[in-house]
Amino acid sequence: METVRDNATRVKRFRELKATLRTDRTRLLVGLDIAQAEHVVHLRHAHTRVVTPALTIPNTTRGFTQLWAAITRAQRATGCREVVCGLEPTGTYHQAVATFLETQGADVVFLSSSVAYWNRRTQDGTWDKHDRKDAANCADLLEQGKVLFYSQPTGSLAELRQLVRCLRRARTELASCKARWRTTLRPALAPMGEPLPQRLWAELPPVLQAWERAAPGRPAVPKGRLPLGLATACADLGTQVTAVQTRIAVLEAACTPVAERLPAYPLLRTIPGVGPTVGAILLAEIGDIGWYTKFSQLRKLAGLDIVRVQSGQYAGQARISKCGRSLLRWALYHTAIGAARTVAGRARLAALKAKRRGDRYAGFKAVVELAAKQLRVIWGVWRSGTPYDPRRAGGLQRQAR
């Protein structure tokens, strides 16, 4: 039995598959529709015939053994030696079966959920959706070569991704707390267009006071002026916010030691605007720079590639796609804000704003463009393995703290 290959070997193999899946007829293609309890499998001799239209297996070790037995029988019937399995990423349900298939020597690739959604409608001209159709759809995408690399990081990178995943959930909870305050509790205290009176501001928990400015005047003393229901809701939100902020601080502190084990971390930290937490997030979201052959692939991963709808004489407004990894895009945005605190960064941001004169969103768009430029710097530093050199970036250098 073969062991799971390292990522360097896997990415080399993926590029070979990507180039030949459209034409090679010597492979057995396996489309899997992943679910919590059981998976549906479609076996196809590439560009030739369907071997097994649908096979349902339980999501257990015994079910995986049944799957491999069926694949082995299909290999004998077709004479195919190579097995390529394609599946849509579904949380963590796919990990067990994907690992099992790789240990057996099969190649496992991902299929984009959005591409699968539109391709499914071309299967039989109907709008319906079911497991048998989904499995056949996965095999059809394999024949078309529309596949994505399935990365399986190990060691420190795998630990860092788990920590960053927890950090993302905690930040999402904090954002929901802020939305609850802004849309539910704050309007019940006073009109949103004016600051809170001192007498009401003094009744709030300290964490909520930090989110809100008070009207000028003599500081008030808390005297229980809020109604019981509103005061209880504010206290409950304050307790929740305090707990979430504590979790975020603990997770950020845990990310740094793990990120420091990776050789790329000290290189990224030399770039202006890349702090300890942002550097850890960049490492976790990008993974390994060797997985990418062109900068455009990394730009698409961050959703900073430019898209435009065009038809005939019509050309829509250019904008970023906002696809890929949203957390990577968030980290790059904060990298740009940090870089703008330097002298050269402020000058560069001002130049980006100036070329958008008259645009009400000129400031935000300029920061997004600067984030794309920061990603180019990250690409160059990481690929070259040399620290950041401000002389090659127009004098942009880290500020002393």
mmCIF file of C-alpha atoms in Angstrom:
data_model
loop_
_atom_site.group_PDB
_atom_site.id
_atom_site.type_symbol
_atom_site.label_atom_id
_atom_site.label_comp_id
_atom_site.label_asym_id
_atom_site.label_seq_id
_atom_site.Cartn_x
_atom_site.Cartn_y
_atom_site.Cartn_z
ATOM 1 C CA MET A 1 0.000 0.000 0.000
ATOM 2 C CA GLU A 2 1.363 3.433 -0.990
ATOM 3 C CA THR A 3 1.581 6.263 1.488
ATOM 4 C CA VAL A 4 0.209 9.769 1.007
ATOM 5 C CA ARG A 5 2.636 11.715 -1.186
ATOM 6 C CA ASP A 6 4.211 14.989 -0.136
ATOM 7 C CA ASN A 7 2.777 18.215 -1.525
ATOM 8 C CA ALA A 8 5.716 18.859 -3.866
ATOM 9 C CA THR A 9 5.066 15.536 -5.604
ATOM 10 C CA ARG A 10 1.321 16.071 -5.534
ATOM 11 C CA VAL A 11 1.448 19.513 -7.163
ATOM 12 C CA LYS A 12 3.770 18.199 -9.900
ATOM 13 C CA ARG A 13 1.352 15.349 -10.548
ATOM 14 C CA PHE A 14 -1.605 17.760 -10.552
ATOM 15 C CA ARG A 15 -0.031 19.871 -13.284
ATOM 16 C CA GLU A 16 0.450 16.758 -15.409
ATOM 17 C CA LEU A 17 -3.205 15.827 -14.923
ATOM 18 C CA LYS A 18 -4.423 19.343 -15.660
ATOM 19 C CA ALA A 19 -2.613 19.261 -19.013
ATOM 20 C CA THR A 20 -3.808 15.802 -20.139
ATOM 21 C CA LEU A 21 -7.268 15.159 -18.660
ATOM 22 C CA ARG A 22 -9.033 16.528 -21.752
ATOM 23 C CA THR A 23 -7.378 14.054 -24.128
ATOM 24 C CA ASP A 24 -6.072 11.014 -22.237
ATOM 25 C CA ARG A 25 -8.232 7.881 -22.657
ATOM 26 C CA THR A 26 -6.192 5.581 -20.440
ATOM 27 C CA ARG A 27 -7.547 6.706 -17.068
ATOM 28 C CA LEU A 28 -10.410 5.606 -14.875
ATOM 29 C CA LEU A 29 -12.324 8.670 -13.673
ATOM 30 C CA VAL A 30 -14.181 8.517 -10.364
ATOM 31 C CA GLY A 31 -16.745 11.197 -9.540
ATOM 32 C CA LEU A 32 -17.818 11.322 -5.882
ATOM 33 C CA ASP A 33 -20.812 13.106 -4.436
ATOM 34 C CA ILE A 34 -19.850 13.559 -0.789
ATOM 35 C CA ALA A 35 -22.383 13.534 2.053
ATOM 36 C CA GLN A 36 -22.411 13.026 5.794
ATOM 37 C CA ALA A 37 -23.797 9.489 5.933
ATOM 38 C CA GLU A 38 -23.049 7.997 2.501
ATOM 39 C CA HIS A 39 -21.334 8.863 -0.766
ATOM 40 C CA VAL A 40 -22.497 8.237 -4.332
ATOM 41 C CA VAL A 41 -19.805 7.202 -6.841
ATOM 42 C CA HIS A 42 -19.761 7.358 -10.654
ATOM 43 C CA LEU A 43 -17.075 5.335 -12.522
ATOM 44 C CA ARG A 44 -16.172 6.252 -16.096
ATOM 45 C CA HIS A 45 -13.527 5.169 -18.597
ATOM 46 C CA ALA A 46 -12.236 8.577 -19.721
ATOM 47 C CA HIS A 47 -13.840 9.754 -23.004
ATOM 48 C CA THR A 48 -15.015 6.193 -23.727
ATOM 49 C CA ARG A 49 -17.923 4.795 -21.690
ATOM 50 C CA VAL A 50 -19.629 4.744 -18.329
ATOM 51 C CA VAL A 51 -18.556 1.756 -16.237
ATOM 52 C CA THR A 52 -20.749 2.191 -13.148
ATOM 53 C CA PRO A 53 -23.490 4.869 -13.282
ATOM 54 C CA ALA A 54 -24.023 4.995 -9.522
ATOM 55 C CA LEU A 55 -22.650 3.179 -6.503
ATOM 56 C CA THR A 56 -23.697 4.132 -2.980
ATOM 57 C CA ILE A 57 -21.237 3.463 -0.156
ATOM 58 C CA PRO A 58 -21.467 4.325 3.558
ATOM 59 C CA ASN A 59 -19.090 6.915 4.979
ATOM 60 C CA THR A 60 -17.162 4.263 6.914
ATOM 61 C CA THR A 61 -13.914 2.338 6.539
ATOM 62 C CA ARG A 62 -15.895 -0.665 5.325
ATOM 63 C CA GLY A 63 -17.572 1.525 2.711
ATOM 64 C CA PHE A 64 -14.187 2.811 1.521
ATOM 65 C CA THR A 65 -13.017 -0.784 1.112
ATOM 66 C CA GLN A 66 -16.116 -1.516 -0.994
ATOM 67 C CA LEU A 67 -15.340 1.525 -3.116
ATOM 68 C CA TRP A 68 -11.779 0.424 -3.800
ATOM 69 C CA ALA A 69 -12.949 -3.086 -4.652
ATOM 70 C CA ALA A 70 -15.331 -1.592 -7.240
ATOM 71 C CA ILE A 71 -12.513 0.578 -8.634
ATOM 72 C CA THR A 72 -10.243 -2.458 -8.892
ATOM 73 C CA ARG A 73 -12.919 -4.399 -10.815
ATOM 74 C CA ALA A 74 -13.388 -1.433 -13.160
ATOM 75 C CA GLN A 75 -9.631 -1.249 -13.747
ATOM 76 C CA ARG A 76 -9.576 -4.899 -14.767
ATOM 77 C CA ALA A 77 -12.554 -4.386 -17.079
ATOM 78 C CA THR A 78 -11.119 -1.302 -18.794
ATOM 79 C CA GLY A 79 -7.391 -1.909 -18.581
ATOM 80 C CA CYS A 80 -6.840 1.504 -16.969
ATOM 81 C CA ARG A 81 -3.907 1.718 -14.590
ATOM 82 C CA GLU A 82 -4.356 5.319 -13.406
ATOM 83 C CA VAL A 83 -7.274 6.370 -11.208
ATOM 84 C CA VAL A 84 -8.305 10.029 -10.859
ATOM 85 C CA CYS A 85 -10.958 10.926 -8.290
ATOM 86 C CA GLY A 86 -12.786 14.257 -8.301
ATOM 87 C CA LEU A 87 -14.995 15.678 -5.561
ATOM 88 C CA GLU A 88 -16.396 18.969 -4.347
ATOM 89 C CA PRO A 89 -15.007 20.276 -1.033
ATOM 90 C CA THR A 90 -17.725 19.736 1.587
ATOM 91 C CA GLY A 91 -16.444 20.934 4.936
ATOM 92 C CA THR A 92 -14.487 18.030 6.385
ATOM 93 C CA TYR A 93 -16.678 15.130 5.219
ATOM 94 C CA HIS A 94 -14.423 14.490 2.214
ATOM 95 C CA GLN A 95 -11.147 14.222 4.123
ATOM 96 C CA ALA A 96 -11.461 10.600 5.248
ATOM 97 C CA VAL A 97 -12.336 9.152 1.836
ATOM 98 C CA ALA A 98 -9.803 11.399 0.047
ATOM 99 C CA THR A 99 -6.998 10.274 2.350
ATOM 100 C CA PHE A 100 -7.999 6.626 1.884
ATOM 101 C CA LEU A 101 -7.965 6.937 -1.916
ATOM 102 C CA GLU A 102 -4.551 8.604 -1.918
ATOM 103 C CA THR A 103 -3.078 5.871 0.268
ATOM 104 C CA GLN A 104 -4.267 3.396 -2.367
ATOM 105 C CA GLY A 105 -2.369 5.269 -5.088
ATOM 106 C CA ALA A 106 -5.239 7.218 -6.664
ATOM 107 C CA ASP A 107 -4.979 10.912 -7.605
ATOM 108 C CA VAL A 108 -7.510 13.138 -5.818
ATOM 109 C CA VAL A 109 -8.466 16.589 -7.125
ATOM 110 C CA PHE A 110 -11.035 19.202 -6.151
ATOM 111 C CA LEU A 111 -13.878 20.494 -8.314
ATOM 112 C CA SER A 112 -15.145 24.060 -7.988
ATOM 113 C CA SER A 113 -18.654 24.185 -6.507
ATOM 114 C CA SER A 114 -19.646 27.160 -8.671
ATOM 115 C CA VAL A 115 -18.408 25.452 -11.855
ATOM 116 C CA ALA A 116 -20.225 22.253 -10.840
ATOM 117 C CA TYR A 117 -23.436 24.249 -10.306
ATOM 118 C CA TRP A 118 -23.532 25.560 -13.867
ATOM 119 C CA ASN A 119 -22.202 22.385 -15.501
ATOM 120 C CA ARG A 120 -24.872 20.259 -13.770
ATOM 121 C CA ARG A 121 -27.568 21.893 -15.895
ATOM 122 C CA THR A 122 -25.879 20.737 -19.092
ATOM 123 C CA GLN A 123 -26.055 17.049 -18.162
ATOM 124 C CA ASP A 124 -29.628 16.336 -19.273
ATOM 125 C CA GLY A 125 -31.151 19.781 -19.830
ATOM 126 C CA THR A 126 -33.141 19.718 -16.576
ATOM 127 C CA TRP A 127 -33.012 21.923 -13.491
ATOM 128 C CA ASP A 128 -33.264 19.175 -10.904
ATOM 129 C CA LYS A 129 -30.486 18.021 -8.598
ATOM 130 C CA HIS A 130 -29.868 14.624 -6.982
ATOM 131 C CA ASP A 131 -26.916 12.552 -5.829
ATOM 132 C CA ARG A 132 -26.626 10.360 -8.941
ATOM 133 C CA LYS A 133 -26.560 13.438 -11.156
ATOM 134 C CA ASP A 134 -24.006 15.145 -8.928
ATOM 135 C CA ALA A 135 -21.633 12.167 -9.089
ATOM 136 C CA ALA A 136 -21.939 12.038 -12.899
ATOM 137 C CA ASN A 137 -21.386 15.788 -12.997
ATOM 138 C CA CYS A 138 -18.102 15.374 -11.090
ATOM 139 C CA ALA A 139 -16.892 12.759 -13.588
ATOM 140 C CA ASP A 140 -17.883 15.034 -16.484
ATOM 141 C CA LEU A 141 -15.823 17.896 -15.032
ATOM 142 C CA LEU A 142 -12.869 15.517 -14.745
ATOM 143 C CA GLU A 143 -13.147 14.759 -18.476
ATOM 144 C CA GLN A 144 -13.161 18.497 -19.203
ATOM 145 C CA GLY A 145 -10.054 19.041 -17.056
ATOM 146 C CA LYS A 146 -11.790 21.641 -14.851
ATOM 147 C CA VAL A 147 -10.052 20.638 -11.651
ATOM 148 C CA LEU A 148 -8.397 22.350 -8.676
ATOM 149 C CA PHE A 149 -5.384 21.346 -6.618
ATOM 150 C CA TYR A 150 -6.199 19.527 -3.360
ATOM 151 C CA SER A 151 -3.624 20.669 -0.835
ATOM 152 C CA GLN A 152 -2.967 18.610 2.277
ATOM 153 C CA PRO A 153 -0.603 20.644 4.456
ATOM 154 C CA THR A 154 1.230 18.875 7.256
ATOM 155 C CA GLY A 155 3.237 19.879 10.305
ATOM 156 C CA SER A 156 3.326 23.519 11.363
ATOM 157 C CA LEU A 157 1.329 24.721 8.357
ATOM 158 C CA ALA A 158 -1.548 22.368 9.213
ATOM 159 C CA GLU A 159 -1.497 23.579 12.845
ATOM 160 C CA LEU A 160 -1.455 27.196 11.711
ATOM 161 C CA ARG A 161 -4.437 26.661 9.427
ATOM 162 C CA GLN A 162 -6.433 25.193 12.300
ATOM 163 C CA LEU A 163 -5.589 28.170 14.506
ATOM 164 C CA VAL A 164 -6.443 30.672 11.776
ATOM 165 C CA ARG A 165 -9.737 28.871 11.190
ATOM 166 C CA CYS A 166 -10.604 29.322 14.875
ATOM 167 C CA LEU A 167 -9.494 32.949 14.686
ATOM 168 C CA ARG A 168 -11.779 33.533 11.714
ATOM 169 C CA ARG A 169 -14.762 32.142 13.618
ATOM 170 C CA ALA A 170 -13.977 34.339 16.624
ATOM 171 C CA ARG A 171 -13.690 37.443 14.444
ATOM 172 C CA THR A 172 -16.983 36.550 12.764
ATOM 173 C CA GLU A 173 -18.653 36.375 16.181
ATOM 174 C CA LEU A 174 -17.181 39.771 17.075
ATOM 175 C CA ALA A 175 -18.551 41.218 13.830
ATOM 176 C CA SER A 176 -22.013 39.823 14.639
ATOM 177 C CA CYS A 177 -21.814 41.451 18.082
ATOM 178 C CA LYS A 178 -21.007 44.785 16.489
ATOM 179 C CA ALA A 179 -23.909 44.363 14.069
ATOM 180 C CA ARG A 180 -26.272 43.581 16.960
ATOM 181 C CA TRP A 181 -25.149 46.718 18.771
ATOM 182 C CA ARG A 182 -25.392 48.906 15.676
ATOM 183 C CA THR A 183 -28.756 47.662 14.377
ATOM 184 C CA THR A 184 -30.669 46.670 17.539
ATOM 185 C CA LEU A 185 -29.442 48.188 20.795
ATOM 186 C CA ARG A 186 -27.851 51.483 19.775
ATOM 187 C CA PRO A 187 -30.957 52.832 17.954
ATOM 188 C CA ALA A 188 -33.011 52.149 21.114
ATOM 189 C CA LEU A 189 -30.835 54.528 23.145
ATOM 190 C CA ALA A 190 -30.764 57.652 20.978
ATOM 191 C CA PRO A 191 -30.936 58.745 17.319
ATOM 192 C CA MET A 192 -28.050 57.322 15.327
ATOM 193 C CA GLY A 193 -27.110 60.686 13.891
ATOM 194 C CA GLU A 194 -26.045 62.169 17.222
ATOM 195 C CA PRO A 195 -23.744 61.054 20.064
ATOM 196 C CA LEU A 196 -25.116 59.390 23.169
ATOM 197 C CA PRO A 197 -25.923 61.639 26.104
ATOM 198 C CA GLN A 198 -23.492 61.300 28.985
ATOM 199 C CA ARG A 199 -26.198 59.928 31.279
ATOM 200 C CA LEU A 200 -26.883 57.009 28.885
ATOM 201 C CA TRP A 201 -23.260 56.434 27.870
ATOM 202 C CA ALA A 202 -22.326 55.979 31.555
ATOM 203 C CA GLU A 203 -24.835 53.091 31.879
ATOM 204 C CA LEU A 204 -23.104 50.968 29.211
ATOM 205 C CA PRO A 205 -20.482 48.255 29.868
ATOM 206 C CA PRO A 206 -16.901 49.456 29.223
ATOM 207 C CA VAL A 207 -16.521 47.413 26.002
ATOM 208 C CA LEU A 208 -19.623 49.085 24.525
ATOM 209 C CA GLN A 209 -18.490 52.516 25.674
ATOM 210 C CA ALA A 210 -15.371 52.020 23.547
ATOM 211 C CA TRP A 211 -17.586 51.602 20.465
ATOM 212 C CA GLU A 212 -19.596 54.759 21.047
ATOM 213 C CA ARG A 213 -18.711 58.398 21.518
ATOM 214 C CA ALA A 214 -20.426 60.434 24.201
ATOM 215 C CA ALA A 215 -21.821 63.932 23.846
ATOM 216 C CA PRO A 216 -19.591 66.668 25.264
ATOM 217 C CA GLY A 217 -20.343 67.704 28.783
ATOM 218 C CA ARG A 218 -19.747 66.790 32.369
ATOM 219 C CA PRO A 219 -19.224 63.017 32.896
ATOM 220 C CA ALA A 220 -22.275 61.349 34.401
ATOM 221 C CA VAL A 221 -22.467 58.747 37.162
ATOM 222 C CA PRO A 222 -24.331 55.451 36.511
ATOM 223 C CA LYS A 223 -27.697 55.477 38.330
ATOM 224 C CA GLY A 224 -29.675 52.710 36.614
ATOM 225 C CA ARG A 225 -31.446 55.000 34.147
ATOM 226 C CA LEU A 226 -31.958 52.349 31.470
ATOM 227 C CA PRO A 227 -35.054 50.107 31.466
ATOM 228 C CA LEU A 228 -34.386 46.642 32.877
ATOM 229 C CA GLY A 229 -34.779 44.834 29.542
ATOM 230 C CA LEU A 230 -32.464 47.181 27.637
ATOM 231 C CA ALA A 231 -29.900 47.255 30.450
ATOM 232 C CA THR A 232 -29.879 43.435 30.579
ATOM 233 C CA ALA A 233 -29.440 43.195 26.804
ATOM 234 C CA CYS A 234 -26.507 45.639 26.899
ATOM 235 C CA ALA A 235 -24.883 43.769 29.790
ATOM 236 C CA ASP A 236 -25.342 40.439 27.966
ATOM 237 C CA LEU A 237 -23.760 41.859 24.803
ATOM 238 C CA GLY A 238 -20.899 43.344 26.832
ATOM 239 C CA THR A 239 -20.171 39.955 28.423
ATOM 240 C CA GLN A 240 -20.224 38.267 25.018
ATOM 241 C CA VAL A 241 -17.920 40.874 23.472
ATOM 242 C CA THR A 242 -15.443 40.583 26.357
ATOM 243 C CA ALA A 243 -15.321 36.794 25.979
ATOM 244 C CA VAL A 244 -14.824 36.985 22.204
ATOM 245 C CA GLN A 245 -12.098 39.609 22.487
ATOM 246 C CA THR A 246 -10.305 37.415 25.026
ATOM 247 C CA ARG A 247 -10.499 34.441 22.653
ATOM 248 C CA ILE A 248 -9.131 36.529 19.790
ATOM 249 C CA ALA A 249 -6.185 37.694 21.908
ATOM 250 C CA VAL A 250 -5.396 34.104 22.969
ATOM 251 C CA LEU A 251 -5.607 32.793 19.395
ATOM 252 C CA GLU A 252 -3.453 35.599 17.990
ATOM 253 C CA ALA A 253 -0.840 34.902 20.648
ATOM 254 C CA ALA A 254 -0.917 31.178 19.762
ATOM 255 C CA CYS A 255 -0.516 31.802 16.001
ATOM 256 C CA THR A 256 2.820 33.599 16.239
ATOM 257 C CA PRO A 257 4.966 30.762 17.735
ATOM 258 C CA VAL A 258 3.583 28.299 15.182
ATOM 259 C CA ALA A 259 4.178 30.697 12.280
ATOM 260 C CA GLU A 260 7.751 31.303 13.408
ATOM 261 C CA ARG A 261 8.567 27.646 12.658
ATOM 262 C CA LEU A 262 7.914 28.249 8.951
ATOM 263 C CA PRO A 263 10.872 29.613 6.949
ATOM 264 C CA ALA A 264 8.768 32.147 5.034
ATOM 265 C CA TYR A 265 7.520 33.946 8.155
ATOM 266 C CA PRO A 266 10.663 36.045 8.858
ATOM 267 C CA LEU A 267 10.737 37.013 5.167
ATOM 268 C CA LEU A 268 7.143 38.284 5.241
ATOM 269 C CA ARG A 269 7.772 40.177 8.474
ATOM 270 C CA THR A 270 10.351 42.343 6.699
ATOM 271 C CA ILE A 271 7.595 43.794 4.466
ATOM 272 C CA PRO A 272 6.048 47.064 5.736
ATOM 273 C CA GLY A 273 2.503 46.523 6.960
ATOM 274 C CA VAL A 274 2.903 42.804 7.733
ATOM 275 C CA GLY A 275 2.543 42.319 11.483
ATOM 276 C CA PRO A 276 2.647 39.103 13.526
ATOM 277 C CA THR A 277 -1.039 38.193 13.141
ATOM 278 C CA VAL A 278 -1.351 39.295 9.508
ATOM 279 C CA GLY A 279 1.846 37.410 8.638
ATOM 280 C CA ALA A 280 0.462 34.219 10.195
ATOM 281 C CA ILE A 281 -2.809 34.610 8.274
ATOM 282 C CA LEU A 282 -0.942 35.140 5.001
ATOM 283 C CA LEU A 283 1.053 31.945 5.568
ATOM 284 C CA ALA A 284 -2.040 29.921 6.451
ATOM 285 C CA GLU A 285 -4.143 31.171 3.529
ATOM 286 C CA ILE A 286 -1.465 31.003 0.819
ATOM 287 C CA GLY A 287 0.084 27.751 2.049
ATOM 288 C CA ASP A 288 3.181 27.102 -0.040
ATOM 289 C CA ILE A 289 4.365 29.548 -2.701
ATOM 290 C CA GLY A 290 5.616 26.578 -4.734
ATOM 291 C CA TRP A 291 1.998 25.629 -5.463
ATOM 292 C CA TYR A 292 1.697 28.644 -7.779
ATOM 293 C CA THR A 293 3.510 29.087 -11.092
ATOM 294 C CA LYS A 294 2.261 32.609 -11.924
ATOM 295 C CA PHE A 295 1.381 35.691 -9.893
ATOM 296 C CA SER A 296 -2.052 35.777 -11.530
ATOM 297 C CA GLN A 297 -2.934 32.524 -9.723
ATOM 298 C CA LEU A 298 -2.148 34.098 -6.363
ATOM 299 C CA ARG A 299 -4.078 37.233 -7.270
ATOM 300 C CA LYS A 300 -7.130 35.128 -8.154
ATOM 301 C CA LEU A 301 -6.805 33.251 -4.865
ATOM 302 C CA ALA A 302 -7.131 36.588 -3.056
ATOM 303 C CA GLY A 303 -10.035 37.732 -5.259
ATOM 304 C CA LEU A 304 -8.098 40.833 -6.366
ATOM 305 C CA ASP A 305 -8.148 39.986 -10.082
ATOM 306 C CA ILE A 306 -9.960 42.489 -12.304
ATOM 307 C CA VAL A 307 -13.183 41.385 -14.026
ATOM 308 C CA ARG A 308 -15.483 43.208 -16.447
ATOM 309 C CA VAL A 309 -18.689 42.293 -18.277
ATOM 310 C CA GLN A 310 -18.348 43.019 -22.006
ATOM 311 C CA SER A 311 -20.672 42.426 -24.940
ATOM 312 C CA GLY A 312 -20.343 44.051 -28.369
ATOM 313 C CA GLN A 313 -19.867 47.783 -27.884
ATOM 314 C CA TYR A 314 -20.752 47.584 -24.194
ATOM 315 C CA ALA A 315 -18.019 47.413 -21.581
ATOM 316 C CA GLY A 316 -19.008 47.329 -17.922
ATOM 317 C CA GLN A 317 -17.098 48.881 -15.079
ATOM 318 C CA ALA A 318 -13.912 47.083 -14.057
ATOM 319 C CA ARG A 319 -13.904 45.717 -10.507
ATOM 320 C CA ILE A 320 -12.234 43.054 -8.396
ATOM 321 C CA SER A 321 -13.807 39.599 -8.510
ATOM 322 C CA LYS A 322 -14.005 39.107 -4.705
ATOM 323 C CA CYS A 323 -13.639 35.349 -5.273
ATOM 324 C CA GLY A 324 -11.159 33.032 -3.601
ATOM 325 C CA ARG A 325 -10.220 33.390 0.059
ATOM 326 C CA SER A 326 -11.923 36.298 1.809
ATOM 327 C CA LEU A 327 -9.645 36.101 4.859
ATOM 328 C CA LEU A 328 -6.575 36.472 2.628
ATOM 329 C CA ARG A 329 -8.149 39.555 1.075
ATOM 330 C CA TRP A 330 -8.852 40.942 4.563
ATOM 331 C CA ALA A 331 -5.227 40.400 5.597
ATOM 332 C CA LEU A 332 -3.930 42.111 2.456
ATOM 333 C CA TYR A 333 -6.232 45.082 3.068
ATOM 334 C CA HIS A 334 -4.810 45.527 6.559
ATOM 335 C CA THR A 335 -1.314 45.096 5.126
ATOM 336 C CA ALA A 336 -2.019 48.028 2.819
ATOM 337 C CA ILE A 337 -3.295 50.134 5.727
ATOM 338 C CA GLY A 338 -0.124 49.348 7.658
ATOM 339 C CA ALA A 339 2.073 50.201 4.671
ATOM 340 C CA ALA A 340 0.240 53.524 4.270
ATOM 341 C CA ARG A 341 1.596 54.596 7.676
ATOM 342 C CA THR A 342 5.082 54.928 6.185
ATOM 343 C CA VAL A 343 6.200 58.097 4.382
ATOM 344 C CA ALA A 344 6.527 56.407 0.998
ATOM 345 C CA GLY A 345 3.304 54.477 1.592
ATOM 346 C CA ARG A 346 1.355 57.678 2.246
ATOM 347 C CA ALA A 347 2.730 59.190 -0.949
ATOM 348 C CA ARG A 348 1.802 56.109 -2.946
ATOM 349 C CA LEU A 349 -1.711 56.044 -1.483
ATOM 350 C CA ALA A 350 -2.155 59.743 -2.244
ATOM 351 C CA ALA A 351 -1.144 59.117 -5.867
ATOM 352 C CA LEU A 352 -3.672 56.278 -6.138
ATOM 353 C CA LYS A 353 -6.395 58.552 -4.753
ATOM 354 C CA ALA A 354 -5.454 61.396 -7.095
ATOM 355 C CA LYS A 355 -6.049 59.349 -10.235
ATOM 356 C CA ARG A 356 -9.624 58.689 -9.008
ATOM 357 C CA ARG A 357 -10.489 62.331 -8.533
ATOM 358 C CA GLY A 358 -14.240 62.792 -8.208
ATOM 359 C CA ASP A 359 -14.962 59.192 -7.144
ATOM 360 C CA ARG A 360 -16.738 59.095 -3.781
ATOM 361 C CA TYR A 361 -15.059 55.744 -3.019
ATOM 362 C CA ALA A 362 -11.588 56.879 -4.097
ATOM 363 C CA GLY A 363 -10.024 56.238 -0.665
ATOM 364 C CA PHE A 364 -11.318 52.676 -0.361
ATOM 365 C CA LYS A 365 -10.412 51.785 -3.957
ATOM 366 C CA ALA A 366 -6.926 53.208 -3.480
ATOM 367 C CA VAL A 367 -6.346 51.001 -0.426
ATOM 368 C CA VAL A 368 -7.566 47.943 -2.376
ATOM 369 C CA GLU A 369 -5.155 48.733 -5.231
ATOM 370 C CA LEU A 370 -2.357 49.181 -2.719
ATOM 371 C CA ALA A 371 -3.288 45.773 -1.250
ATOM 372 C CA ALA A 372 -2.847 44.236 -4.714
ATOM 373 C CA LYS A 373 0.578 45.884 -4.962
ATOM 374 C CA GLN A 374 1.453 44.498 -1.525
ATOM 375 C CA LEU A 375 0.523 41.030 -2.759
ATOM 376 C CA ARG A 376 2.976 41.494 -5.643
ATOM 377 C CA VAL A 377 5.692 42.357 -3.097
ATOM 378 C CA ILE A 378 4.799 39.273 -1.026
ATOM 379 C CA TRP A 379 5.035 37.128 -4.160
ATOM 380 C CA GLY A 380 8.487 38.501 -5.013
ATOM 381 C CA VAL A 381 9.927 38.222 -1.511
ATOM 382 C CA TRP A 382 8.583 34.721 -0.918
ATOM 383 C CA ARG A 383 9.575 33.350 -4.326
ATOM 384 C CA SER A 384 13.086 34.801 -4.210
ATOM 385 C CA GLY A 385 13.732 33.827 -0.587
ATOM 386 C CA THR A 386 15.382 37.191 0.097
ATOM 387 C CA PRO A 387 14.236 39.811 2.629
ATOM 388 C CA TYR A 388 12.352 42.888 1.507
ATOM 389 C CA ASP A 389 14.550 45.615 -0.007
ATOM 390 C CA PRO A 390 13.002 49.127 0.195
ATOM 391 C CA ARG A 391 15.270 50.357 -2.606
ATOM 392 C CA ARG A 392 13.452 48.073 -5.041
ATOM 393 C CA ALA A 393 10.008 49.260 -3.890
ATOM 394 C CA GLY A 394 10.263 53.009 -4.183
ATOM 395 C CA GLY A 395 11.614 53.664 -0.690
ATOM 396 C CA LEU A 396 8.755 51.944 1.148
ATOM 397 C CA GLN A 397 10.283 50.742 4.416
ATOM 398 C CA ARG A 398 9.099 49.537 7.802
ATOM 399 C CA GLN A 399 8.602 52.191 10.450
ATOM 400 C CA ALA A 400 10.461 51.758 13.754
ATOM 401 C CA ARG A 401 8.227 51.066 16.739
#
